[in-house]
PDB file of C-alpha atoms and ligand atoms in Angstrom:
ATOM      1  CA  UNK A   1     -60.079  74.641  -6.706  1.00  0.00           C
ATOM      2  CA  UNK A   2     -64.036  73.893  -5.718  1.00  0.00           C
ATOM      3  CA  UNK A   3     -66.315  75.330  -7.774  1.00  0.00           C
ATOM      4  CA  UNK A   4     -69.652  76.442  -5.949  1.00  0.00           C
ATOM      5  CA  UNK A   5     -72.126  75.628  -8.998  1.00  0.00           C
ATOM      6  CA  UNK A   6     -75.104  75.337  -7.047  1.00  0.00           C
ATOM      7  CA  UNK A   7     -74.990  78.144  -4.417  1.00  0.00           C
ATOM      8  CA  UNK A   8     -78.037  77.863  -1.606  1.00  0.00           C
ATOM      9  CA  UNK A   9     -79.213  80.498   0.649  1.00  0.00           C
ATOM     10  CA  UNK A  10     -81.533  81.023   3.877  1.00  0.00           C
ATOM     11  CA  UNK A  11     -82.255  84.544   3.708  1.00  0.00           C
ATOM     12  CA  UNK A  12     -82.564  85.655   7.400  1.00  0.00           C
ATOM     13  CA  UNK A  13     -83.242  88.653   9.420  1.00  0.00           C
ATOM     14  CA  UNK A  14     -85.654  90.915   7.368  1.00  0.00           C
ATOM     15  CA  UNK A  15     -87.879  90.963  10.397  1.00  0.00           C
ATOM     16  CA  UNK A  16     -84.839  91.960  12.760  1.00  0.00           C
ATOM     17  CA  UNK A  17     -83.235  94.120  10.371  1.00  0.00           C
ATOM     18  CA  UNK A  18     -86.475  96.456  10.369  1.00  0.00           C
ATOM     19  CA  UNK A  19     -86.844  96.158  13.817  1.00  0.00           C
ATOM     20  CA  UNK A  20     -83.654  97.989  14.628  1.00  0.00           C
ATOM     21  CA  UNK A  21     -84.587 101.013  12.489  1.00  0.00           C
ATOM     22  CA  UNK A  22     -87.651 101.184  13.978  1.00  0.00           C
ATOM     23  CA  UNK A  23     -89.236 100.487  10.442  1.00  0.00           C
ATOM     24  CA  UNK A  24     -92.219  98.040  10.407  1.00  0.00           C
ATOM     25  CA  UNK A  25     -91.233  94.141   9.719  1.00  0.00           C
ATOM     26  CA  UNK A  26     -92.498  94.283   5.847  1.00  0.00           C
ATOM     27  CA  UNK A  27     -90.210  97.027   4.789  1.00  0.00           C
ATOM     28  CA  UNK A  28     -87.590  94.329   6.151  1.00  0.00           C
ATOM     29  CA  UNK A  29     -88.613  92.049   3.105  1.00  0.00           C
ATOM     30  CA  UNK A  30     -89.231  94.999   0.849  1.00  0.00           C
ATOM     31  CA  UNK A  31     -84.962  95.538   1.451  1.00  0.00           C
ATOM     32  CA  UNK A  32     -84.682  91.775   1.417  1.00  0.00           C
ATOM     33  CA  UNK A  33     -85.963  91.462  -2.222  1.00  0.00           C
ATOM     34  CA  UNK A  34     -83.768  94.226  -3.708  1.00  0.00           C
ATOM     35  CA  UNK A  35     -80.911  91.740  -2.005  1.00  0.00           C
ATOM     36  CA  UNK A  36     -82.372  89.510  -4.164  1.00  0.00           C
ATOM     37  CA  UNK A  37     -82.040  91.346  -7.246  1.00  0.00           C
ATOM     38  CA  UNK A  38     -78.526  91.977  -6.705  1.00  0.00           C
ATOM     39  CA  UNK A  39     -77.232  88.532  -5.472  1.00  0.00           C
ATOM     40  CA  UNK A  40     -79.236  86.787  -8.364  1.00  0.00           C
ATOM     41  CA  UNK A  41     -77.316  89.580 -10.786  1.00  0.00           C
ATOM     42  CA  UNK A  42     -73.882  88.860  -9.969  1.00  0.00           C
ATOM     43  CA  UNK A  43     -74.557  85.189  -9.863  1.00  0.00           C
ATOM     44  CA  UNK A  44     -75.544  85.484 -13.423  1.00  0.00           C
ATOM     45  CA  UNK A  45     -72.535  87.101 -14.433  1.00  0.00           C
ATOM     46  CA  UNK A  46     -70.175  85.229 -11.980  1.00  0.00           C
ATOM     47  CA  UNK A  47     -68.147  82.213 -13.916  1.00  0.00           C
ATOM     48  CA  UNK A  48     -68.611  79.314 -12.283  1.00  0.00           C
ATOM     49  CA  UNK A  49     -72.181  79.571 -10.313  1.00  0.00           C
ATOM     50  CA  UNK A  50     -75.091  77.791 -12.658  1.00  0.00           C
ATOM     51  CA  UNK A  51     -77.523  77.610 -10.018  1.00  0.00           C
ATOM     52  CA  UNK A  52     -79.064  79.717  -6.971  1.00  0.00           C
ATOM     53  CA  UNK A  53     -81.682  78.440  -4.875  1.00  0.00           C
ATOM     54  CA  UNK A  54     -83.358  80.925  -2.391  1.00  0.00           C
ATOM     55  CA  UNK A  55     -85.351  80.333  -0.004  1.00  0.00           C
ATOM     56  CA  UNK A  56     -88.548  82.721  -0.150  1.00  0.00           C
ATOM     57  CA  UNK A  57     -91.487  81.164   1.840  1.00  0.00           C
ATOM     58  CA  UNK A  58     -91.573  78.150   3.922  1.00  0.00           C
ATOM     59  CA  UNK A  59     -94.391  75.405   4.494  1.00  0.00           C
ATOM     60  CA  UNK A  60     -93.987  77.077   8.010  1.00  0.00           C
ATOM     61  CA  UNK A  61     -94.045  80.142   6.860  1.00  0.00           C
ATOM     62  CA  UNK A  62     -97.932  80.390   6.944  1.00  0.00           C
ATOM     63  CA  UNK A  63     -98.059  80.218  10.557  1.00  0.00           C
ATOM     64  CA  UNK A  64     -96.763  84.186  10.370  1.00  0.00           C
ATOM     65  CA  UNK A  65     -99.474  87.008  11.048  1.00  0.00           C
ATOM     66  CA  UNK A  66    -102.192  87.272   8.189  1.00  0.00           C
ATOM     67  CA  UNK A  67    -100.929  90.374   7.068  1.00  0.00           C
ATOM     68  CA  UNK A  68     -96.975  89.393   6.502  1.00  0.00           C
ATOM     69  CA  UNK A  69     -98.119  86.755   4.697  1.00  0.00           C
ATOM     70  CA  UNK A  70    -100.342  89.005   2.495  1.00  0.00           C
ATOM     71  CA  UNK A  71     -97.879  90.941   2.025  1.00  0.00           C
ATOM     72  CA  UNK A  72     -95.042  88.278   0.824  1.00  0.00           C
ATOM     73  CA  UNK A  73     -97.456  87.080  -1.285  1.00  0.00           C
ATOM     74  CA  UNK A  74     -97.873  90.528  -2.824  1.00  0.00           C
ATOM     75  CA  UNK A  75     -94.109  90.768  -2.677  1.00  0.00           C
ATOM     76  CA  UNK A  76     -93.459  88.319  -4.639  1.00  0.00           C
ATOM     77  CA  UNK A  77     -95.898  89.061  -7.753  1.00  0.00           C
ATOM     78  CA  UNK A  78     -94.833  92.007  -8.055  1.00  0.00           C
ATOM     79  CA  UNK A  79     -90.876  91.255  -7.804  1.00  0.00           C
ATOM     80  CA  UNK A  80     -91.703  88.861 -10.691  1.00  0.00           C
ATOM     81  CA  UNK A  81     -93.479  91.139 -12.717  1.00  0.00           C
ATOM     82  CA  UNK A  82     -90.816  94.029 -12.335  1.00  0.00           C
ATOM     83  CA  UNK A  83     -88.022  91.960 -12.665  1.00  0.00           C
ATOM     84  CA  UNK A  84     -89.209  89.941 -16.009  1.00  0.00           C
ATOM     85  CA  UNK A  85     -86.404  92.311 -18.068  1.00  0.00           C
ATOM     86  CA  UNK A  86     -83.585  91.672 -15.179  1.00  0.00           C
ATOM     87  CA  UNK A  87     -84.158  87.747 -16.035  1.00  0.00           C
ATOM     88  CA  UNK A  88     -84.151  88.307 -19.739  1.00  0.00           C
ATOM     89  CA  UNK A  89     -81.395  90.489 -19.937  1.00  0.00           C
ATOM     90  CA  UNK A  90     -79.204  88.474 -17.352  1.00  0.00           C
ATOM     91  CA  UNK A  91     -80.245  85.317 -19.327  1.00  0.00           C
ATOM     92  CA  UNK A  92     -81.491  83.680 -16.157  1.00  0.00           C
ATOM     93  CA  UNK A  93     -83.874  81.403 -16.306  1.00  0.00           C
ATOM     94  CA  UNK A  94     -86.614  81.029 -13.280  1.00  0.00           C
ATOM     95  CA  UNK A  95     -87.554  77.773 -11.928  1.00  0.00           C
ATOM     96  CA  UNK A  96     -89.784  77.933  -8.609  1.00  0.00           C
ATOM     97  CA  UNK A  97     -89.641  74.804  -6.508  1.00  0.00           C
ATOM     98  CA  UNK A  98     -92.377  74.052  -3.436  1.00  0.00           C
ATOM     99  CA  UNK A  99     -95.711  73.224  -3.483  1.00  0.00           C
ATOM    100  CA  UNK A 100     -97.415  75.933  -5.697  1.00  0.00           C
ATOM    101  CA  UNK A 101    -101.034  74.491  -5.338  1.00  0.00           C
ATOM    102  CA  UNK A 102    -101.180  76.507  -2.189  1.00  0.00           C
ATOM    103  CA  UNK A 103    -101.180  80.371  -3.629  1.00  0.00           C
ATOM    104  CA  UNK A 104    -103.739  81.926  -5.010  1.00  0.00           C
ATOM    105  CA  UNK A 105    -104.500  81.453  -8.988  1.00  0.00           C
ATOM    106  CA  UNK A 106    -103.186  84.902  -9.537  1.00  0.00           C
ATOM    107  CA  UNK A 107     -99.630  84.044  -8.134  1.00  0.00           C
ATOM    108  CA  UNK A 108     -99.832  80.589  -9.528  1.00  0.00           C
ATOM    109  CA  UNK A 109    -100.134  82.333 -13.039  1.00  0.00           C
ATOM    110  CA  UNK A 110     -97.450  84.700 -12.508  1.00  0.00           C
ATOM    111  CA  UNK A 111     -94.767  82.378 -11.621  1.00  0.00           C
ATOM    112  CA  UNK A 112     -95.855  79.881 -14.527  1.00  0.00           C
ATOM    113  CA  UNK A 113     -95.804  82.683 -16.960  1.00  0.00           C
ATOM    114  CA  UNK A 114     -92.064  84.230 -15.852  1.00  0.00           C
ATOM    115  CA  UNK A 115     -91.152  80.365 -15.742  1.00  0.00           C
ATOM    116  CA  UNK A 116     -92.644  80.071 -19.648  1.00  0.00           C
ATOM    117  CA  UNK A 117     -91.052  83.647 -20.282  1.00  0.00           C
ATOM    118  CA  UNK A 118     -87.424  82.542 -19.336  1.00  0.00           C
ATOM    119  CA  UNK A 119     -87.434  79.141 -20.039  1.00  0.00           C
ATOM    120  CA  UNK A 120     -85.208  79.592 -23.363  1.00  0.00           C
ATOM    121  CA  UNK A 121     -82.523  81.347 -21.248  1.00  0.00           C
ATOM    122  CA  UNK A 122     -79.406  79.335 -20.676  1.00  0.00           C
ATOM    123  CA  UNK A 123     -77.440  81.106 -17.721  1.00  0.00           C
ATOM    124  CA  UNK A 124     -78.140  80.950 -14.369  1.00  0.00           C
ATOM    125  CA  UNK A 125     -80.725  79.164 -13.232  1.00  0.00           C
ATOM    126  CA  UNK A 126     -82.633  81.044 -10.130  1.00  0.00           C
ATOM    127  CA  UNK A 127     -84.724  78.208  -8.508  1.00  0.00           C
ATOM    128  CA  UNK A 128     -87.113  80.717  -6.079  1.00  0.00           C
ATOM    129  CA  UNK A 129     -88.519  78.190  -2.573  1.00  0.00           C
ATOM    130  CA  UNK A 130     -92.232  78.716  -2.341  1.00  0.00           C
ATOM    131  CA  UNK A 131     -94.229  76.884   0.187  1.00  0.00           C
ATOM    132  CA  UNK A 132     -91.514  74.821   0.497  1.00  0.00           C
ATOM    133  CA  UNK A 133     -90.090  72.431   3.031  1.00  0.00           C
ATOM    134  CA  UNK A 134     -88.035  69.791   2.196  1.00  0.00           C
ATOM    135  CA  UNK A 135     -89.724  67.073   4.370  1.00  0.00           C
ATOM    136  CA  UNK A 136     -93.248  67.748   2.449  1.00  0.00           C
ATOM    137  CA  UNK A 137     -90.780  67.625  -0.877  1.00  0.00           C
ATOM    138  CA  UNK A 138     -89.035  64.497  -0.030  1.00  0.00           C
ATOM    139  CA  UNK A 139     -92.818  62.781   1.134  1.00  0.00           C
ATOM    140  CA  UNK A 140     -94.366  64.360  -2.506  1.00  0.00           C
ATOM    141  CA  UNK A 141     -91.581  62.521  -3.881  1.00  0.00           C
ATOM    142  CA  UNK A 142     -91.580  59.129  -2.006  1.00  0.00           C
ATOM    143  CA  UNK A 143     -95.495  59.189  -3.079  1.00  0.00           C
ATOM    144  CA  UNK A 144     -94.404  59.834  -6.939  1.00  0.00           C
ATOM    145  CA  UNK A 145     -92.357  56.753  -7.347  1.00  0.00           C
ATOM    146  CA  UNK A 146     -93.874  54.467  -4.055  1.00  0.00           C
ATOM    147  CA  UNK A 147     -95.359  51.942  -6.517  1.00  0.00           C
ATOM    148  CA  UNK A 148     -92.320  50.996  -8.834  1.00  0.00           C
ATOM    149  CA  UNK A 149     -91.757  47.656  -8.665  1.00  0.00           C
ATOM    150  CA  UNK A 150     -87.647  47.300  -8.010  1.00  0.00           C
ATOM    151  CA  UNK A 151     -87.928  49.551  -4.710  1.00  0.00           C
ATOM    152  CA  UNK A 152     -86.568  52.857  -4.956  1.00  0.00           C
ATOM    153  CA  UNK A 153     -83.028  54.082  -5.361  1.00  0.00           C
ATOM    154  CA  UNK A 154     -81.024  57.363  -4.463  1.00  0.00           C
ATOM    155  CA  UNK A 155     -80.937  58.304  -8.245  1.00  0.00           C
ATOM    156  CA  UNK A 156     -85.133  57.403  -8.487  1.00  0.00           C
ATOM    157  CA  UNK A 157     -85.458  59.856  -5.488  1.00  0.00           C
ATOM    158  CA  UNK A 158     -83.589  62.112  -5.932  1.00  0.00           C
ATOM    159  CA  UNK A 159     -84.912  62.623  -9.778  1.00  0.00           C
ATOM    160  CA  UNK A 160     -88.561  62.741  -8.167  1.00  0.00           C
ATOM    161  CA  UNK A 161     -87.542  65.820  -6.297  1.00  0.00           C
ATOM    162  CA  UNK A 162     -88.464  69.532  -6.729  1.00  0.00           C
ATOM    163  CA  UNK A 163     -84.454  69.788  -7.092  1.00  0.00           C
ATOM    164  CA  UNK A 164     -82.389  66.940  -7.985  1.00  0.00           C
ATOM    165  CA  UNK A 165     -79.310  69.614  -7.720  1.00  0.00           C
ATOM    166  CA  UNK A 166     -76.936  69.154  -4.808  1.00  0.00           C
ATOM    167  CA  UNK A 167     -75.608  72.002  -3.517  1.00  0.00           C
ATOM    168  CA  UNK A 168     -72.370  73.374  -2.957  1.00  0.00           C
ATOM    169  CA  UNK A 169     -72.384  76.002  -0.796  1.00  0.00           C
ATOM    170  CA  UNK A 170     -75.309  76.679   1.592  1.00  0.00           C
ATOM    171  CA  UNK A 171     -75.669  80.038   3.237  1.00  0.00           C
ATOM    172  CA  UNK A 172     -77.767  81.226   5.781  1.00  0.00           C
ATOM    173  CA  UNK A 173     -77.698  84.856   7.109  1.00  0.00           C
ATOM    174  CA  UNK A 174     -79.163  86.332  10.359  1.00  0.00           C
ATOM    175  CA  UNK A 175     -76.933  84.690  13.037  1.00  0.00           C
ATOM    176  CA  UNK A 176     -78.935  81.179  13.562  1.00  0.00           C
ATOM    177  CA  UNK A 177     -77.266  78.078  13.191  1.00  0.00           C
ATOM    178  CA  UNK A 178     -80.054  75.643  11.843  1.00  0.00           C
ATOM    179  CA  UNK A 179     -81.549  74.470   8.517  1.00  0.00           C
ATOM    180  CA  UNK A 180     -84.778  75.301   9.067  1.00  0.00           C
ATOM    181  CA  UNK A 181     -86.278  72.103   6.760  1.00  0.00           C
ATOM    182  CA  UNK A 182     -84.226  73.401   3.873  1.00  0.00           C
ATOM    183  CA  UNK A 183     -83.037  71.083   1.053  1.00  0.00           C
ATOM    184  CA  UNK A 184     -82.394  68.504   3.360  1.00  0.00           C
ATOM    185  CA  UNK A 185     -81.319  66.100   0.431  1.00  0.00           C
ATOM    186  CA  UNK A 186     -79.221  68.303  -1.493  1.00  0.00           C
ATOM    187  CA  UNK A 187     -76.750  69.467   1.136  1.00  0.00           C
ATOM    188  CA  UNK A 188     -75.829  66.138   2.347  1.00  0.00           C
ATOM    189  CA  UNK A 189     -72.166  67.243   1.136  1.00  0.00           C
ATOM    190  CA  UNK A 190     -72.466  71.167   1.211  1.00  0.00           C
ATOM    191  CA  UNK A 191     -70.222  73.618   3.070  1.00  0.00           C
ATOM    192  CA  UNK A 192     -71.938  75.599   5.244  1.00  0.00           C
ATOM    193  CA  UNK A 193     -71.886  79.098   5.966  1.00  0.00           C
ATOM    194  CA  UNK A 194     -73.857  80.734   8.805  1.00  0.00           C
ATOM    195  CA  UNK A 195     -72.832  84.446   8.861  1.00  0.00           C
ATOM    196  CA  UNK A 196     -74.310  86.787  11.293  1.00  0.00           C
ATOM    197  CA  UNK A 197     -75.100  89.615   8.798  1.00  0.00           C
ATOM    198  CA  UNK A 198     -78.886  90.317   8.700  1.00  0.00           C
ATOM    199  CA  UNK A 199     -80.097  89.189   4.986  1.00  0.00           C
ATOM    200  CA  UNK A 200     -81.138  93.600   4.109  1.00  0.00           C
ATOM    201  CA  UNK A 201     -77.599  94.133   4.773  1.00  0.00           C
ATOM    202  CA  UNK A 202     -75.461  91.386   2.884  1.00  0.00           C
ATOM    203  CA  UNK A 203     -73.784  92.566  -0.111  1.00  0.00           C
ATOM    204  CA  UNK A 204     -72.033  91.414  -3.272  1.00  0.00           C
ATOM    205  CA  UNK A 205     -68.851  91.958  -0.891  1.00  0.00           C
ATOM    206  CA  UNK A 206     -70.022  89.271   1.312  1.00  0.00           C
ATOM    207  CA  UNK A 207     -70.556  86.706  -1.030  1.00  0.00           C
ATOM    208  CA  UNK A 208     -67.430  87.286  -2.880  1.00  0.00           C
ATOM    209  CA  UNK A 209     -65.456  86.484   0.579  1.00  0.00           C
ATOM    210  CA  UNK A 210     -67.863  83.510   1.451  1.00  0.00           C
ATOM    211  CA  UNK A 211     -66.631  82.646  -2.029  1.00  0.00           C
ATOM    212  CA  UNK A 212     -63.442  83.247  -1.354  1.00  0.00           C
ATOM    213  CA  UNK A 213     -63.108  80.859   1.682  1.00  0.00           C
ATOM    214  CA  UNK A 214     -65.314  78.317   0.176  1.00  0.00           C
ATOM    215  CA  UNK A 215     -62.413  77.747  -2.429  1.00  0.00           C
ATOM    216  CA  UNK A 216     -59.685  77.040  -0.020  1.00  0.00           C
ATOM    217  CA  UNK A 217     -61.864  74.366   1.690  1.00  0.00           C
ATOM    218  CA  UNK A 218     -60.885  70.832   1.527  1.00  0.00           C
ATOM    219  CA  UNK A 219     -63.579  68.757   0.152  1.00  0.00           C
ATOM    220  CA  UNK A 220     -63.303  64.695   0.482  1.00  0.00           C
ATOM    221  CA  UNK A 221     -66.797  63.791  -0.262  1.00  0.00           C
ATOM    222  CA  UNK A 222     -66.633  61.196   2.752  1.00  0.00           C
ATOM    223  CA  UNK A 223     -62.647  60.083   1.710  1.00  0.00           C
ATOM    224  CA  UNK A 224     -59.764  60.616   2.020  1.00  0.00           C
ATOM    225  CA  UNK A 225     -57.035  62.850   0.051  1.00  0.00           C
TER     226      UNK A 225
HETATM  227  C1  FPP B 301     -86.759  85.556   6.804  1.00  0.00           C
HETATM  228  O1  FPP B 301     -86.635  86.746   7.556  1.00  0.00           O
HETATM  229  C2  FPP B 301     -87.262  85.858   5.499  1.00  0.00           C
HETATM  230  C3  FPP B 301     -88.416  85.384   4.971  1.00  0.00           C
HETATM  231  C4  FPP B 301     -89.315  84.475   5.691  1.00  0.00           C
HETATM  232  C5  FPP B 301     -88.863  85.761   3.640  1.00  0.00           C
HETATM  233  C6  FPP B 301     -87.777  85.960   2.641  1.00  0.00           C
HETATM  234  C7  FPP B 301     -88.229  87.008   1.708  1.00  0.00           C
HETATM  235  C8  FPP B 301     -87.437  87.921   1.111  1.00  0.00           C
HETATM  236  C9  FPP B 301     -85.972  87.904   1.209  1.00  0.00           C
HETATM  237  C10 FPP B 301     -87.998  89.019   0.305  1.00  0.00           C
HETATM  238  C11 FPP B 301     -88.900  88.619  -0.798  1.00  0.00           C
HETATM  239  C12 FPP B 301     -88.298  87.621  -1.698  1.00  0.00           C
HETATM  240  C13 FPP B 301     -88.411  87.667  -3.035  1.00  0.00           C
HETATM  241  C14 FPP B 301     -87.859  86.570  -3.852  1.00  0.00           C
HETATM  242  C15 FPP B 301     -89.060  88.777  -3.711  1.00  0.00           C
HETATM  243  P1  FPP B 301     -87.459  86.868   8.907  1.00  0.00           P
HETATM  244  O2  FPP B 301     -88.708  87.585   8.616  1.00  0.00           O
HETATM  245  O3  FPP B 301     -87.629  85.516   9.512  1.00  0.00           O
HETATM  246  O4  FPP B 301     -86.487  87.736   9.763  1.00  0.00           O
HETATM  247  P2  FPP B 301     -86.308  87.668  11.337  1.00  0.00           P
HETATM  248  O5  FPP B 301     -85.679  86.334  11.649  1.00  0.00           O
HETATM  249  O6  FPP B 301     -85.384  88.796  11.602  1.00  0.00           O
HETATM  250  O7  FPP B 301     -87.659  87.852  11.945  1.00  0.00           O
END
């Protein structure tokens, strides 16, 4: 039976999901991180799933209106603040990937110090995307390890990632069927999930049946059975 130990998602549909109760587009992302909370809980206590990468905020991502981005910027501190206690209690241990040097000093010393604060726990891992893309990880990479002197290899580049992790199971929620420069590396061999549900409204439920059918999949790996 396939275990999905590294589980993926693309949260989607905030925006929409406010949008259709006539709430403003921020209080979309406000619901979206208590989704969050909740998926990144029953990961922790699910038996098979060591890692959960979420996507939070793209390299594109800073092409939104000034004030989302303010405002997912504020988001996030303060979800990291609050939820110190949920990652020590779960024992989950926070590990942002992206390319950090872009936030401000403030957020740049939150996320080191909830990475410092759970770095003893041995659970889940919850690997948060921030100002991330995975063409400007895969080029940050290629420039880490461009002057060895045997030409790289997969293993070399794929070590010199933000995330060396393939995943298993990639999610994305919110109806759209694309990867939106998303651990392009790692899901070489994932299945693939693209569910219409709009990211405020996916529950525990939803993974557990995503789960479900993810087990009864066939995976060859590029052979045969
Ligand atoms: C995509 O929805 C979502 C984002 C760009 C941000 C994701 C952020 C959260 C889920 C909440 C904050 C996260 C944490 C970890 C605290 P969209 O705005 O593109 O939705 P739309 O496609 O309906 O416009």
């Amino acid at each position: 039976m396939n275990k999905a130990r590294h589980i993926a998602i693309i949260m989607d549909g905030n925006g929409r999901w406010a949008e259709l109760k006539g709430k403003k587009r921020v209080q979309g992302h406000e619901a979206g991180a208590k989704i969050v909370k909740e998926i990144t809980t029953f990961c922790s206590n699910a038996k098979d799933i060591e890692r959960l990468t979420l996507y939070a905020f793209s390299t594109e991502n800073w092409k939104r209106p000034r004030l989302e981005v303010e405002f997912l910027m504020k988001l996030l501190e303060k979800y990291l603040k609050n939820e110190l206690n949920t990652y020590i209690r779960n024992n989950i241990r926070f590990e942002p990937i992206g390319d950090l040097r872009a936030f401000s000093k403030s957020l740049q010393k939150t996320i080191q110090t909830i990475q410092e604060k759970t770095a003893h726990c041995d659970g889940l891992v919850q690997a948060l995307a921030l100002n991330y893309g995975a063409q400007d990880e895969i080029i940050r990479a290629v420039n880490k390890i461009k002057d060895c002197d045997d030409g790289i290899t997969e293993v070399m580049l794929s070590n010199a990632l933000d995330s060396k992790h393939s995943v298993d199971l990639l999610i994305r929620t919110g109806g759209d069927h694309r990867l939106s420069n998303f651990l392009l590396w790692q899901v070489a061999y994932a299945e693939i999930f693209f569910i219409d549900t709009l990211w405020p409204d996916f529950k525990v439920e939803s993974l557990e049946k995503i789960l479900k059918d993810f087990k009864k999949i066939e995976r060859r790996f590029g052979g045969i059975k």
